[in-house]
CSV table of C-alpha atoms in Angstrom, one decimal:
chain,number,residue,atom,x,y,z
A,1154,UNK,CA,-0.2,0.0,0.2
A,1155,UNK,CA,1.4,3.3,-1.1
A,1156,UNK,CA,1.5,6.4,1.7
A,1157,UNK,CA,0.7,9.7,0.5
A,1158,UNK,CA,2.5,12.3,1.3
A,1159,UNK,CA,0.3,15.0,3.2
A,1160,UNK,CA,-0.3,17.9,0.7
A,1161,UNK,CA,1.9,20.2,3.9
A,1162,UNK,CA,4.3,18.2,3.0
A,1163,UNK,CA,3.9,18.9,-0.6
A,1164,UNK,CA,2.8,22.3,-0.9
A,1165,UNK,CA,6.8,22.6,1.3
A,1166,UNK,CA,8.2,20.8,-0.5
A,1167,UNK,CA,7.0,23.4,-4.3
A,1168,UNK,CA,7.4,26.3,-1.9
A,1169,UNK,CA,10.8,25.5,-1.4
A,1170,UNK,CA,11.5,23.5,-5.7
A,1171,UNK,CA,10.5,27.7,-6.5
A,1172,UNK,CA,12.4,29.1,-4.1
A,1173,UNK,CA,16.5,27.1,-5.3
A,1174,UNK,CA,14.3,27.8,-8.6
A,1175,UNK,CA,13.8,31.0,-9.0
A,1176,UNK,CA,17.9,31.5,-7.1
A,1177,UNK,CA,18.9,29.7,-9.2
A,1178,UNK,CA,18.0,31.0,-12.5
A,1179,UNK,CA,16.3,34.4,-12.2
A,1180,UNK,CA,16.9,37.4,-13.0
A,1181,UNK,CA,16.2,39.4,-10.0
A,1182,UNK,CA,17.8,36.3,-8.4
A,1183,UNK,CA,21.0,37.8,-5.4
A,1184,UNK,CA,22.6,34.8,-6.5
A,1185,UNK,CA,25.9,36.9,-8.6
A,1186,UNK,CA,25.1,37.1,-12.1
A,1187,UNK,CA,20.9,36.6,-11.8
A,1188,UNK,CA,21.5,33.0,-10.5
A,1189,UNK,CA,24.5,31.1,-10.6
A,1190,UNK,CA,25.0,27.4,-12.7
A,1191,UNK,CA,27.0,25.6,-9.9
A,1192,UNK,CA,23.5,26.3,-7.4
A,1193,UNK,CA,21.9,23.3,-6.9
A,1194,UNK,CA,19.3,24.5,-3.7
A,1195,UNK,CA,19.5,25.0,-0.3
A,1196,UNK,CA,20.0,22.3,1.9
A,1197,UNK,CA,16.6,22.5,3.8
A,1198,UNK,CA,15.6,20.5,7.5
A,1199,UNK,CA,13.5,17.9,6.9
A,1200,UNK,CA,9.9,19.2,7.6
A,1201,UNK,CA,8.5,17.2,10.4
A,1202,UNK,CA,4.6,17.4,11.5
A,1203,UNK,CA,5.6,18.6,15.0
A,1204,UNK,CA,6.8,22.1,13.9
A,1205,UNK,CA,3.1,22.9,12.3
A,1206,UNK,CA,1.1,24.7,13.4
A,1207,UNK,CA,-2.5,25.5,12.5
A,1208,UNK,CA,-4.4,29.3,13.2
A,1209,UNK,CA,-7.4,30.4,13.3
A,1210,UNK,CA,-7.5,34.3,11.6
A,1211,UNK,CA,-10.4,36.7,12.5
A,1212,UNK,CA,-10.6,40.1,10.7
A,1213,UNK,CA,-10.3,43.4,13.1
A,1214,UNK,CA,-13.9,45.2,13.2
A,1215,UNK,CA,-12.0,48.2,13.0
A,1216,UNK,CA,-10.3,47.9,10.3
A,1217,UNK,CA,-9.6,51.2,8.0
A,1218,UNK,CA,-8.6,51.4,4.9
A,1219,UNK,CA,-6.4,52.9,3.0
A,1220,UNK,CA,-4.5,53.7,-0.9
A,1221,UNK,CA,-0.2,52.6,-1.2
A,1222,UNK,CA,1.4,53.9,-3.9
A,1223,UNK,CA,3.0,49.8,-5.4
A,1224,UNK,CA,6.1,49.8,-7.4
A,1225,UNK,CA,4.2,49.0,-9.9
A,1226,UNK,CA,0.9,49.3,-11.1
A,1227,UNK,CA,0.0,52.4,-9.2
A,1228,UNK,CA,-1.5,53.0,-6.5
A,1229,UNK,CA,-3.4,49.6,-4.6
A,1230,UNK,CA,-5.6,49.2,-2.0
A,1231,UNK,CA,-4.8,47.2,2.0
A,1232,UNK,CA,-6.8,47.3,4.8
A,1233,UNK,CA,-5.1,48.2,7.8
């Protein structure tokens, strides 16, 4: 019987792969030259369920909206 990888672990592994790909290939990478040909990825700790937690998110009742100028695309409406 095959054990299915938990959804949270697949998501974490996908995020790590995307980060490594960005660092290795993207022109905005902080690596010299927009990436490094020898870069094979960061070293990560093995994901452990004991370090995972879930929280319930609640909206603040007295939230206010403000406009913030963004680097690209003009102003954007945000909740404070």
